[in-house]
Each structure stands twice: as structure tokens, then as C-alpha cells.
Amino acid sequence: LSKLATALGSTPEAVTQRLNELAKLGYLVESDPHQGCRLVRTPNALHADDLYARIGKVQTIGRDIRVFSETTSTNDVAERLATDGVEEGVVVFAESQTRGRGRLGRTWVSTPRTGLWFSILLRPRLTPQAVTRLTIGAATSLARAIEKQLGIAPEIKWPNDLLLNGKKIVGILTEMNAELDSVRHVILGVGINVNQTGNDFPDDLKPIATSLRLHTGGEIDRPALAAAALRELDTDYGKILNGEFASVSEEWAERCATVGQSVSIRMGDRLITGRCESLDPDGALLVRTEHGHLERVTGGDVTVLKE
Ligand code: BT5
């Protein structure tokens, strides 16, 4: 303890006091006069300082992290930061959301402290049309982060879901603030079901949703997964800004379950039926219709048709 205090330019009493504060947060440090200090337990809770330490060096995403115990929707908080002029890359986490949302005003069920609910503020130099690249990039990064961290590879379902055995574990909500030909900012909202058990999902979600814990059978370290997700998101964001979307798109296609399938896609009043071919350079899905036309689809709800 005295060595630690010297290294920190502090006193043993002050270090003990800080360790006691950390213990209240769930970080248990054992100190032994002969063996020294050892971190024996970290809490399964999110703290900005802990996340900075775990992420290491990032270019943009995760260089500023804010953790709230409760918000309406983290996208709302990030939107406010955007209006306040905060720099891009800030990430807003909430341990619980009272009004988590999906696309088109749907509800996102965010059971407290079980998942990772977060939003990222981005200010990319992209045309509004190319913002779809960010959703594609995020799905790819998150699938890779889960695979690296847990050794299971979720499938991507175009445009914004990750699935395990056909059930949803991740949803992405991309909200854009743009003028006719330039983007002001984008809020990328991510929901990852991590430690829910069966009863945490309402009945209507039980057939369509799952969590990483339900899939792997064990409790998952949320801060470690959060850090891995931010690292991968930062890498792919860098690639997209550097004109390397093609490499992201290639990995996306390998991880995507929808490519090559016959689907019907509902976009508002329109229903498009055809075969998913690939992504165009902006990240839109190219669908070959029954009539042989190639349709460019940027959003909608997909149903895979049995052949
Ligand atoms: C999405 O919408 O999948 C985007 C979800 C984004 C959530 C994050 S959480 C952090 C950030 N803050 C927010 O307020 N939102 C973002 P969509 O494709 O429209 O899917 C919504 C549908 O998924 C719902 O209608 C339900 O059927 C289903 N659903 C709701 N909660 C779910 C959950 N926890 N897990 C799996 N499916 C869920």
C-alpha cells in the first residue's frame, strides 16, 4: 500500500480511503502487507473511468463517455449534446431507459442493468444518402465485437438487427439531422440484450428476442463487452470516413443472413418482393424483383420468404 501510495504521489491513508470508495461501487481490492494490493472483483455496472481504462486508445468513438443511471432514451440525451455543440464521438450509456425506442416510434424494452443501452453522436462528412453506411458499419462492428468477446457469431439481418438462432439480440436506431445535401449530425443508438433471463422479457417478445446470457448460459461482463463494442465501432467508423466502406461491406455480407434470400420488404405502404443481392456503395440493399429490376432499398422491415 505504501508503494502504491508513493507511485501515485499520495499517502497510504488517502489510498485506503479511495479503495473504500471503490469498494462501495463494487470494486473489491484486497490488500496484504506482504503480497500488496490485488483487484479481486469488479462490478457488473458501467462507470466511465472503468470504460476508458478498458477501451485503450480510440480515434473518435468512446473518447468521451457519459453514464446515466436512468434516461428517457439515450438517443434524446445524445441529441441534446449535439445541439449543445459537443464534439462527435461522445457515447451516452444508461443503466435504464424509461422511453427506449425502436424505429417508427416502436418501443425498445430496456430492462434496467441487464443490457447495454447507448447512443453515439457522430458528425460525419457524408451525404444524407450515404448515412446508411453507418448502420451497416455498426451492425458489422457489433457482430465482430460479440464474436471476439464471447466466441459466438450473431447473424446480421438487414438493415439493423443482430440475431442468434433467429431471435433478436441487438437493435440499431440511426437518427439523422440533415439539410438537403449535408448531414449535421447522426445519433447511432444501440441496444444489446446481455444478461436478461427468460422472465425479463414481456410475453410478446419471448418468441422473438433473446439475450447473450440466455444463449451462452452464463452471466456476461457488461463493461468488458461495452469496451469491445466501442473499440470495434471506432475502427469501422474510421474506415468509413477513410473511403474504405467496401471492406466493411464485404465483412457485412459474410455475416449477413439476408443476402441471397428471397424476401419481402415493407417500406411504409410499399411492399417489395425479390432476392437480396448485395449492398451498393452507399450501403443500400439491392433487391432483384420478380420483374428483374434492381431496386435500391434504404429502410424497411424484412420478412424472409421460404422458397
Ligand atoms: C430497433 O428498432 O431494433 C432499434 C432499437 C434501438 C434501441 C437502442 S437502446 C439505446 C438507444 N436509445 C433508444 O431509445 N433506442 C436505442 P426496430 O427495428 O423498430 O425494432 C423494434 C421492435 O423490436 C419492437 O417493436 C419489438 O418487437 C422488438 N423489441 C423491443 N425491445 C426488444 C428487445 N429488448 N430485444 C429484442 N427485441 C425487442
mmCIF file of C-alpha atoms and ligand atoms in Angstrom:
data_model
loop_
_atom_site.group_PDB
_atom_site.id
_atom_site.type_symbol
_atom_site.label_atom_id
_atom_site.label_comp_id
_atom_site.label_asym_id
_atom_site.label_seq_id
_atom_site.Cartn_x
_atom_site.Cartn_y
_atom_site.Cartn_z
ATOM 1 C CA LEU A 1 0.000 0.000 0.000
ATOM 2 C CA SER A 2 2.794 2.407 0.782
ATOM 3 C CA LYS A 3 4.454 1.590 -2.574
ATOM 4 C CA LEU A 4 1.174 2.217 -4.326
ATOM 5 C CA ALA A 5 0.780 5.475 -2.446
ATOM 6 C CA THR A 6 4.289 6.570 -3.431
ATOM 7 C CA ALA A 7 3.691 5.647 -7.062
ATOM 8 C CA LEU A 8 0.512 7.726 -7.024
ATOM 9 C CA GLY A 9 2.178 10.604 -5.189
ATOM 10 C CA SER A 10 -0.285 10.094 -2.351
ATOM 11 C CA THR A 11 -0.389 8.753 1.191
ATOM 12 C CA PRO A 12 -1.433 5.252 2.374
ATOM 13 C CA GLU A 13 -4.347 6.810 4.296
ATOM 14 C CA ALA A 14 -5.636 8.602 1.199
ATOM 15 C CA VAL A 15 -5.265 5.445 -0.923
ATOM 16 C CA THR A 16 -7.166 3.401 1.681
ATOM 17 C CA GLN A 17 -9.925 5.964 1.621
ATOM 18 C CA ARG A 18 -10.145 5.775 -2.204
ATOM 19 C CA LEU A 19 -10.164 1.970 -2.056
ATOM 20 C CA ASN A 20 -13.065 2.133 0.396
ATOM 21 C CA GLU A 21 -14.943 4.384 -2.010
ATOM 22 C CA LEU A 22 -14.268 1.921 -4.848
ATOM 23 C CA ALA A 23 -15.480 -0.952 -2.654
ATOM 24 C CA LYS A 24 -18.823 0.845 -2.294
ATOM 25 C CA LEU A 25 -19.065 0.817 -6.106
ATOM 26 C CA GLY A 26 -18.303 -2.916 -6.165
ATOM 27 C CA TYR A 27 -14.568 -2.874 -6.963
ATOM 28 C CA LEU A 28 -13.026 -5.116 -4.345
ATOM 29 C CA VAL A 29 -9.305 -4.675 -3.728
ATOM 30 C CA GLU A 30 -7.554 -6.990 -1.281
ATOM 31 C CA SER A 31 -4.514 -5.552 0.394
ATOM 32 C CA ASP A 32 -2.000 -7.658 2.196
ATOM 33 C CA PRO A 33 1.113 -6.290 3.935
ATOM 34 C CA HIS A 34 3.297 -8.908 2.205
ATOM 35 C CA GLN A 35 1.578 -9.541 -1.101
ATOM 36 C CA GLY A 36 0.454 -5.997 -1.864
ATOM 37 C CA CYS A 37 -2.844 -4.981 -3.447
ATOM 38 C CA ARG A 38 -4.903 -7.060 -5.820
ATOM 39 C CA LEU A 39 -8.124 -6.255 -7.660
ATOM 40 C CA VAL A 40 -10.359 -9.260 -6.979
ATOM 41 C CA ARG A 41 -13.776 -8.142 -8.161
ATOM 42 C CA THR A 42 -15.226 -5.548 -10.494
ATOM 43 C CA PRO A 43 -18.943 -4.769 -10.526
ATOM 44 C CA ASN A 44 -21.179 -5.656 -13.439
ATOM 45 C CA ALA A 45 -22.018 -1.969 -13.717
ATOM 46 C CA LEU A 46 -20.946 0.763 -16.067
ATOM 47 C CA HIS A 47 -18.610 3.548 -14.974
ATOM 48 C CA ALA A 48 -16.979 5.967 -17.371
ATOM 49 C CA ASP A 49 -13.470 5.736 -15.846
ATOM 50 C CA ASP A 50 -13.601 1.960 -15.923
ATOM 51 C CA LEU A 51 -14.657 2.032 -19.585
ATOM 52 C CA TYR A 52 -11.858 4.461 -20.556
ATOM 53 C CA ALA A 53 -9.323 2.152 -18.923
ATOM 54 C CA ARG A 54 -10.694 -0.896 -20.732
ATOM 55 C CA ILE A 55 -11.019 0.680 -24.185
ATOM 56 C CA GLY A 56 -7.485 1.978 -24.507
ATOM 57 C CA LYS A 57 -6.807 4.359 -27.341
ATOM 58 C CA VAL A 58 -9.606 5.216 -29.728
ATOM 59 C CA GLN A 59 -9.743 7.765 -32.519
ATOM 60 C CA THR A 60 -13.276 9.104 -32.077
ATOM 61 C CA ILE A 61 -15.935 6.826 -30.633
ATOM 62 C CA GLY A 62 -15.557 6.490 -26.867
ATOM 63 C CA ARG A 63 -13.097 9.309 -26.215
ATOM 64 C CA ASP A 64 -15.896 10.922 -24.198
ATOM 65 C CA ILE A 65 -18.245 8.606 -22.254
ATOM 66 C CA ARG A 66 -21.178 9.586 -20.059
ATOM 67 C CA VAL A 67 -23.049 7.050 -17.966
ATOM 68 C CA PHE A 68 -26.525 7.767 -16.569
ATOM 69 C CA SER A 69 -28.479 5.587 -14.202
ATOM 70 C CA GLU A 70 -31.748 6.494 -15.939
ATOM 71 C CA THR A 71 -32.760 8.417 -19.060
ATOM 72 C CA THR A 72 -35.834 8.634 -21.276
ATOM 73 C CA SER A 73 -33.997 7.443 -24.382
ATOM 74 C CA THR A 74 -30.203 7.700 -24.698
ATOM 75 C CA ASN A 75 -30.842 8.997 -28.229
ATOM 76 C CA ASP A 76 -32.632 12.002 -26.685
ATOM 77 C CA VAL A 77 -29.667 12.737 -24.419
ATOM 78 C CA ALA A 78 -27.209 12.457 -27.309
ATOM 79 C CA GLU A 79 -29.455 14.736 -29.383
ATOM 80 C CA ARG A 80 -29.266 17.364 -26.640
ATOM 81 C CA LEU A 81 -25.472 17.065 -26.536
ATOM 82 C CA ALA A 82 -25.464 17.548 -30.318
ATOM 83 C CA THR A 83 -27.477 20.757 -30.007
ATOM 84 C CA ASP A 84 -25.110 21.924 -27.275
ATOM 85 C CA GLY A 85 -22.212 21.575 -29.719
ATOM 86 C CA VAL A 86 -20.475 18.631 -28.058
ATOM 87 C CA GLU A 87 -17.794 17.016 -30.239
ATOM 88 C CA GLU A 88 -18.500 13.835 -32.158
ATOM 89 C CA GLY A 89 -17.638 10.504 -30.597
ATOM 90 C CA VAL A 90 -19.357 11.084 -27.263
ATOM 91 C CA VAL A 91 -21.172 7.968 -26.032
ATOM 92 C CA VAL A 92 -24.171 8.109 -23.708
ATOM 93 C CA PHE A 93 -24.948 4.946 -21.715
ATOM 94 C CA ALA A 94 -27.980 4.446 -19.487
ATOM 95 C CA GLU A 95 -28.478 1.644 -16.989
ATOM 96 C CA SER A 96 -32.196 2.046 -17.635
ATOM 97 C CA GLN A 97 -34.380 3.869 -20.143
ATOM 98 C CA THR A 98 -37.942 4.880 -19.414
ATOM 99 C CA ARG A 99 -38.696 5.520 -23.089
ATOM 100 C CA GLY A 100 -36.314 3.382 -25.118
ATOM 101 C CA ARG A 101 -37.458 3.332 -28.715
ATOM 102 C CA GLY A 102 -37.033 1.469 -31.962
ATOM 103 C CA ARG A 103 -37.777 2.665 -35.463
ATOM 104 C CA LEU A 104 -41.110 4.278 -36.369
ATOM 105 C CA GLY A 105 -41.977 5.004 -32.755
ATOM 106 C CA ARG A 106 -41.835 1.361 -31.645
ATOM 107 C CA THR A 107 -40.898 0.556 -28.073
ATOM 108 C CA TRP A 108 -37.498 -0.850 -27.126
ATOM 109 C CA VAL A 109 -37.727 -2.831 -23.905
ATOM 110 C CA SER A 110 -34.720 -1.831 -21.769
ATOM 111 C CA THR A 111 -34.829 -3.816 -18.539
ATOM 112 C CA PRO A 112 -32.556 -1.997 -16.034
ATOM 113 C CA ARG A 113 -28.907 -3.098 -15.780
ATOM 114 C CA THR A 114 -29.411 -6.157 -17.958
ATOM 115 C CA GLY A 115 -28.356 -4.810 -21.330
ATOM 116 C CA LEU A 116 -26.153 -2.224 -22.969
ATOM 117 C CA TRP A 117 -28.272 0.761 -23.975
ATOM 118 C CA PHE A 118 -26.208 3.508 -25.560
ATOM 119 C CA SER A 119 -26.077 6.235 -28.206
ATOM 120 C CA ILE A 120 -23.172 7.741 -30.107
ATOM 121 C CA LEU A 121 -23.060 11.263 -31.517
ATOM 122 C CA LEU A 122 -21.365 11.457 -34.912
ATOM 123 C CA ARG A 123 -20.718 14.393 -37.215
ATOM 124 C CA PRO A 124 -19.576 12.641 -40.382
ATOM 125 C CA ARG A 125 -18.822 14.391 -43.669
ATOM 126 C CA LEU A 126 -21.246 12.242 -45.614
ATOM 127 C CA THR A 127 -24.209 12.961 -47.834
ATOM 128 C CA PRO A 128 -27.554 12.074 -46.208
ATOM 129 C CA GLN A 129 -27.834 9.264 -48.753
ATOM 130 C CA ALA A 130 -24.580 7.669 -47.521
ATOM 131 C CA VAL A 131 -25.593 7.642 -43.839
ATOM 132 C CA THR A 132 -26.899 4.082 -44.329
ATOM 133 C CA ARG A 133 -23.204 3.118 -44.336
ATOM 134 C CA LEU A 134 -23.111 3.904 -40.636
ATOM 135 C CA THR A 135 -25.900 1.460 -39.771
ATOM 136 C CA ILE A 136 -24.201 -1.208 -41.888
ATOM 137 C CA GLY A 137 -20.869 -0.431 -40.227
ATOM 138 C CA ALA A 138 -22.392 -0.568 -36.740
ATOM 139 C CA ALA A 139 -24.026 -3.956 -37.347
ATOM 140 C CA THR A 140 -20.700 -5.303 -38.604
ATOM 141 C CA SER A 141 -18.700 -3.881 -35.672
ATOM 142 C CA LEU A 142 -21.150 -5.198 -33.089
ATOM 143 C CA ALA A 143 -21.244 -8.690 -34.601
ATOM 144 C CA ARG A 144 -17.428 -8.744 -34.602
ATOM 145 C CA ALA A 145 -17.210 -7.437 -31.018
ATOM 146 C CA ILE A 146 -19.589 -10.149 -29.773
ATOM 147 C CA GLU A 147 -17.665 -12.797 -31.669
ATOM 148 C CA LYS A 148 -14.274 -11.640 -30.304
ATOM 149 C CA GLN A 149 -15.562 -11.334 -26.771
ATOM 150 C CA LEU A 150 -17.767 -14.421 -26.493
ATOM 151 C CA GLY A 151 -16.862 -16.670 -29.403
ATOM 152 C CA ILE A 152 -20.375 -16.664 -30.864
ATOM 153 C CA ALA A 153 -21.148 -15.058 -34.197
ATOM 154 C CA PRO A 154 -24.561 -13.418 -34.473
ATOM 155 C CA GLU A 155 -26.140 -13.110 -37.900
ATOM 156 C CA ILE A 156 -26.926 -9.718 -39.323
ATOM 157 C CA LYS A 157 -30.475 -9.186 -40.506
ATOM 158 C CA TRP A 158 -30.691 -6.212 -42.814
ATOM 159 C CA PRO A 159 -30.954 -3.353 -42.016
ATOM 160 C CA ASN A 160 -30.452 -3.067 -38.281
ATOM 161 C CA ASP A 161 -30.740 -6.293 -36.298
ATOM 162 C CA LEU A 162 -28.382 -8.945 -34.994
ATOM 163 C CA LEU A 163 -29.902 -12.358 -34.385
ATOM 164 C CA LEU A 164 -28.911 -15.560 -32.615
ATOM 165 C CA ASN A 165 -30.886 -18.613 -33.733
ATOM 166 C CA GLY A 166 -33.361 -16.282 -35.403
ATOM 167 C CA LYS A 167 -34.011 -14.231 -32.248
ATOM 168 C CA LYS A 168 -33.049 -10.602 -31.854
ATOM 169 C CA ILE A 169 -30.172 -9.683 -29.536
ATOM 170 C CA VAL A 170 -29.199 -6.283 -30.966
ATOM 171 C CA GLY A 171 -31.202 -3.427 -32.454
ATOM 172 C CA ILE A 172 -29.741 -0.279 -34.003
ATOM 173 C CA LEU A 173 -31.571 3.024 -34.374
ATOM 174 C CA THR A 174 -29.906 5.563 -36.669
ATOM 175 C CA GLU A 175 -31.352 9.056 -36.420
ATOM 176 C CA MET A 176 -30.093 11.786 -38.700
ATOM 177 C CA ASN A 177 -30.282 15.545 -38.566
ATOM 178 C CA ALA A 178 -29.560 16.838 -42.063
ATOM 179 C CA GLU A 179 -30.101 19.563 -44.593
ATOM 180 C CA LEU A 180 -30.916 18.722 -48.188
ATOM 181 C CA ASP A 181 -27.377 17.743 -49.130
ATOM 182 C CA SER A 182 -25.346 17.733 -45.920
ATOM 183 C CA VAL A 183 -25.516 15.925 -42.620
ATOM 184 C CA ARG A 184 -25.497 17.981 -39.434
ATOM 185 C CA HIS A 185 -25.178 15.027 -37.120
ATOM 186 C CA VAL A 186 -26.191 11.412 -36.679
ATOM 187 C CA ILE A 187 -27.198 9.659 -33.484
ATOM 188 C CA LEU A 188 -26.467 5.959 -33.564
ATOM 189 C CA GLY A 189 -28.490 4.184 -30.873
ATOM 190 C CA VAL A 190 -27.569 0.627 -29.907
ATOM 191 C CA GLY A 191 -29.443 -1.841 -27.730
ATOM 192 C CA ILE A 192 -27.724 -5.133 -26.826
ATOM 193 C CA ASN A 193 -29.570 -7.745 -24.764
ATOM 194 C CA VAL A 194 -26.862 -9.062 -22.464
ATOM 195 C CA ASN A 195 -27.881 -10.533 -19.116
ATOM 196 C CA GLN A 196 -31.654 -10.885 -19.314
ATOM 197 C CA THR A 197 -33.103 -14.146 -18.164
ATOM 198 C CA GLY A 198 -36.332 -15.513 -19.666
ATOM 199 C CA ASN A 199 -38.626 -13.631 -17.317
ATOM 200 C CA ASP A 200 -37.069 -10.267 -18.114
ATOM 201 C CA PHE A 201 -38.816 -10.210 -21.493
ATOM 202 C CA PRO A 202 -42.529 -9.462 -21.754
ATOM 203 C CA ASP A 203 -44.593 -12.303 -23.241
ATOM 204 C CA ASP A 204 -44.888 -10.757 -26.690
ATOM 205 C CA LEU A 205 -41.096 -10.579 -27.005
ATOM 206 C CA LYS A 206 -40.322 -14.082 -25.718
ATOM 207 C CA PRO A 207 -40.685 -15.744 -29.139
ATOM 208 C CA ILE A 208 -38.615 -13.106 -30.970
ATOM 209 C CA ALA A 209 -35.985 -11.840 -28.512
ATOM 210 C CA THR A 210 -33.076 -13.400 -26.672
ATOM 211 C CA SER A 211 -30.029 -12.315 -24.660
ATOM 212 C CA LEU A 212 -26.377 -13.264 -24.808
ATOM 213 C CA ARG A 213 -26.733 -14.841 -21.387
ATOM 214 C CA LEU A 214 -29.717 -16.965 -22.433
ATOM 215 C CA HIS A 215 -27.653 -18.090 -25.402
ATOM 216 C CA THR A 216 -24.359 -18.848 -23.648
ATOM 217 C CA GLY A 217 -25.783 -19.946 -20.298
ATOM 218 C CA GLY A 218 -23.632 -17.687 -18.130
ATOM 219 C CA GLU A 219 -23.560 -14.138 -16.818
ATOM 220 C CA ILE A 220 -21.678 -11.786 -19.114
ATOM 221 C CA ASP A 221 -19.292 -8.999 -18.150
ATOM 222 C CA ARG A 222 -21.152 -5.937 -19.471
ATOM 223 C CA PRO A 223 -18.316 -3.390 -19.095
ATOM 224 C CA ALA A 224 -15.917 -5.691 -20.994
ATOM 225 C CA LEU A 225 -18.450 -6.131 -23.790
ATOM 226 C CA ALA A 226 -19.190 -2.395 -23.865
ATOM 227 C CA ALA A 227 -15.496 -1.594 -24.261
ATOM 228 C CA ALA A 228 -15.083 -4.197 -27.017
ATOM 229 C CA ALA A 229 -18.124 -2.801 -28.852
ATOM 230 C CA LEU A 230 -16.826 0.782 -28.731
ATOM 231 C CA ARG A 231 -13.380 -0.281 -29.974
ATOM 232 C CA GLU A 232 -14.827 -2.079 -32.987
ATOM 233 C CA LEU A 233 -17.295 0.735 -33.716
ATOM 234 C CA ASP A 234 -14.403 3.212 -33.654
ATOM 235 C CA THR A 235 -12.376 1.078 -36.081
ATOM 236 C CA ASP A 236 -15.172 0.779 -38.636
ATOM 237 C CA TYR A 237 -16.163 4.430 -38.335
ATOM 238 C CA GLY A 238 -12.550 5.306 -39.179
ATOM 239 C CA LYS A 239 -12.696 3.029 -42.233
ATOM 240 C CA ILE A 240 -15.950 4.522 -43.464
ATOM 241 C CA LEU A 241 -14.573 8.065 -43.210
ATOM 242 C CA ASN A 242 -11.381 6.950 -44.967
ATOM 243 C CA GLY A 243 -13.180 5.754 -48.050
ATOM 244 C CA GLU A 244 -12.845 2.089 -47.070
ATOM 245 C CA PHE A 245 -16.549 1.261 -46.890
ATOM 246 C CA ALA A 246 -16.006 -1.576 -49.410
ATOM 247 C CA SER A 247 -14.046 -3.622 -46.858
ATOM 248 C CA VAL A 248 -16.732 -3.071 -44.196
ATOM 249 C CA SER A 249 -19.416 -4.005 -46.699
ATOM 250 C CA GLU A 250 -17.573 -7.220 -47.576
ATOM 251 C CA GLU A 251 -17.418 -8.318 -43.949
ATOM 252 C CA TRP A 252 -21.061 -7.311 -43.537
ATOM 253 C CA ALA A 253 -22.074 -9.588 -46.445
ATOM 254 C CA GLU A 254 -20.207 -12.522 -44.878
ATOM 255 C CA ARG A 255 -22.064 -12.027 -41.620
ATOM 256 C CA CYS A 256 -25.443 -11.269 -43.173
ATOM 257 C CA ALA A 257 -28.188 -13.845 -43.255
ATOM 258 C CA THR A 258 -30.386 -11.855 -45.628
ATOM 259 C CA VAL A 259 -28.093 -11.768 -48.682
ATOM 260 C CA GLY A 260 -29.068 -14.387 -51.268
ATOM 261 C CA GLN A 261 -32.515 -14.907 -49.737
ATOM 262 C CA SER A 262 -35.924 -14.214 -51.159
ATOM 263 C CA VAL A 263 -37.558 -11.557 -49.075
ATOM 264 C CA SER A 264 -40.442 -9.210 -48.892
ATOM 265 C CA ILE A 265 -39.676 -5.763 -47.577
ATOM 266 C CA ARG A 266 -42.300 -3.401 -46.280
ATOM 267 C CA MET A 267 -41.431 0.277 -46.711
ATOM 268 C CA GLY A 268 -44.406 2.275 -45.467
ATOM 269 C CA ASP A 269 -47.189 1.495 -47.971
ATOM 270 C CA ARG A 270 -44.941 -0.296 -50.435
ATOM 271 C CA LEU A 271 -44.161 -3.993 -50.447
ATOM 272 C CA ILE A 272 -41.123 -5.105 -52.459
ATOM 273 C CA THR A 273 -40.612 -8.798 -53.122
ATOM 274 C CA GLY A 274 -37.413 -10.224 -54.557
ATOM 275 C CA ARG A 275 -33.964 -11.611 -53.915
ATOM 276 C CA CYS A 276 -31.383 -9.713 -51.842
ATOM 277 C CA GLU A 277 -28.285 -9.332 -53.990
ATOM 278 C CA SER A 278 -25.779 -7.067 -52.265
ATOM 279 C CA LEU A 279 -25.156 -3.587 -50.923
ATOM 280 C CA ASP A 280 -24.489 -0.600 -53.132
ATOM 281 C CA PRO A 281 -21.566 1.735 -52.279
ATOM 282 C CA ASP A 282 -23.821 3.839 -50.042
ATOM 283 C CA GLY A 283 -24.963 0.854 -48.015
ATOM 284 C CA ALA A 284 -28.417 0.497 -49.583
ATOM 285 C CA LEU A 285 -29.704 -3.015 -50.203
ATOM 286 C CA LEU A 286 -30.075 -4.072 -53.833
ATOM 287 C CA VAL A 287 -33.076 -6.305 -54.386
ATOM 288 C CA ARG A 288 -33.772 -8.090 -57.684
ATOM 289 C CA THR A 289 -37.548 -8.030 -58.055
ATOM 290 C CA GLU A 290 -39.710 -10.678 -59.722
ATOM 291 C CA HIS A 291 -39.746 -8.477 -62.803
ATOM 292 C CA GLY A 292 -35.937 -8.447 -62.981
ATOM 293 C CA HIS A 293 -35.491 -4.829 -61.871
ATOM 294 C CA LEU A 294 -32.808 -3.962 -59.362
ATOM 295 C CA GLU A 295 -34.388 -1.912 -56.559
ATOM 296 C CA ARG A 296 -32.342 0.160 -54.153
ATOM 297 C CA VAL A 297 -33.808 -0.146 -50.631
ATOM 298 C CA THR A 298 -32.658 2.010 -47.744
ATOM 299 C CA GLY A 299 -35.037 1.012 -44.980
ATOM 300 C CA GLY A 300 -37.986 -1.179 -44.123
ATOM 301 C CA ASP A 301 -38.976 -4.376 -42.397
ATOM 302 C CA VAL A 302 -37.789 -7.612 -43.918
ATOM 303 C CA THR A 303 -39.526 -10.957 -43.940
ATOM 304 C CA VAL A 304 -37.509 -13.850 -45.314
ATOM 305 C CA LEU A 305 -39.684 -15.969 -47.610
ATOM 306 C CA LYS A 306 -39.390 -19.737 -47.583
ATOM 307 C CA GLU A 307 -38.592 -20.979 -51.084
HETATM 308 C C1 BT5 B 1 -34.703 -1.388 -33.318
HETATM 309 O O1 BT5 B 1 -35.904 -0.940 -33.791
HETATM 310 O O2 BT5 B 1 -34.341 -2.535 -33.304
HETATM 311 C C2 BT5 B 1 -33.799 -0.296 -32.743
HETATM 312 C C3 BT5 B 1 -33.599 -0.453 -31.262
HETATM 313 C C4 BT5 B 1 -32.597 0.538 -30.716
HETATM 314 C C5 BT5 B 1 -32.551 0.545 -29.214
HETATM 315 C C6 BT5 B 1 -31.485 1.450 -28.682
HETATM 316 S S1 BT5 B 1 -31.289 1.320 -26.978
HETATM 317 C C7 BT5 B 1 -30.291 2.718 -26.925
HETATM 318 C C8 BT5 B 1 -30.900 3.703 -27.896
HETATM 319 N N1 BT5 B 1 -31.908 4.516 -27.234
HETATM 320 C C9 BT5 B 1 -33.133 4.263 -27.715
HETATM 321 O O3 BT5 B 1 -34.189 4.798 -27.315
HETATM 322 N N2 BT5 B 1 -33.057 3.351 -28.714
HETATM 323 C C10 BT5 B 1 -31.701 2.941 -28.944
HETATM 324 P P1 BT5 B 1 -36.927 -1.809 -34.622
HETATM 325 O O4 BT5 B 1 -36.228 -2.494 -35.746
HETATM 326 O O5 BT5 B 1 -38.032 -0.880 -34.930
HETATM 327 O O6 BT5 B 1 -37.398 -2.931 -33.629
HETATM 328 C C11 BT5 B 1 -38.272 -2.656 -32.580
HETATM 329 C C12 BT5 B 1 -39.008 -3.955 -32.258
HETATM 330 O O7 BT5 B 1 -38.119 -4.889 -31.631
HETATM 331 C C13 BT5 B 1 -40.144 -3.778 -31.257
HETATM 332 O O8 BT5 B 1 -41.322 -3.438 -31.912
HETATM 333 C C14 BT5 B 1 -40.220 -5.164 -30.604
HETATM 334 O O9 BT5 B 1 -40.932 -6.078 -31.411
HETATM 335 C C15 BT5 B 1 -38.777 -5.622 -30.622
HETATM 336 N N3 BT5 B 1 -38.108 -5.358 -29.335
HETATM 337 C C16 BT5 B 1 -38.348 -4.397 -28.417
HETATM 338 N N4 BT5 B 1 -37.486 -4.470 -27.387
HETATM 339 C C17 BT5 B 1 -36.652 -5.504 -27.666
HETATM 340 C C18 BT5 B 1 -35.549 -6.080 -27.005
HETATM 341 N N5 BT5 B 1 -35.075 -5.610 -25.857
HETATM 342 N N6 BT5 B 1 -34.955 -7.130 -27.606
HETATM 343 C C19 BT5 B 1 -35.376 -7.640 -28.776
HETATM 344 N N7 BT5 B 1 -36.413 -7.131 -29.457
HETATM 345 C C20 BT5 B 1 -37.048 -6.075 -28.901
#
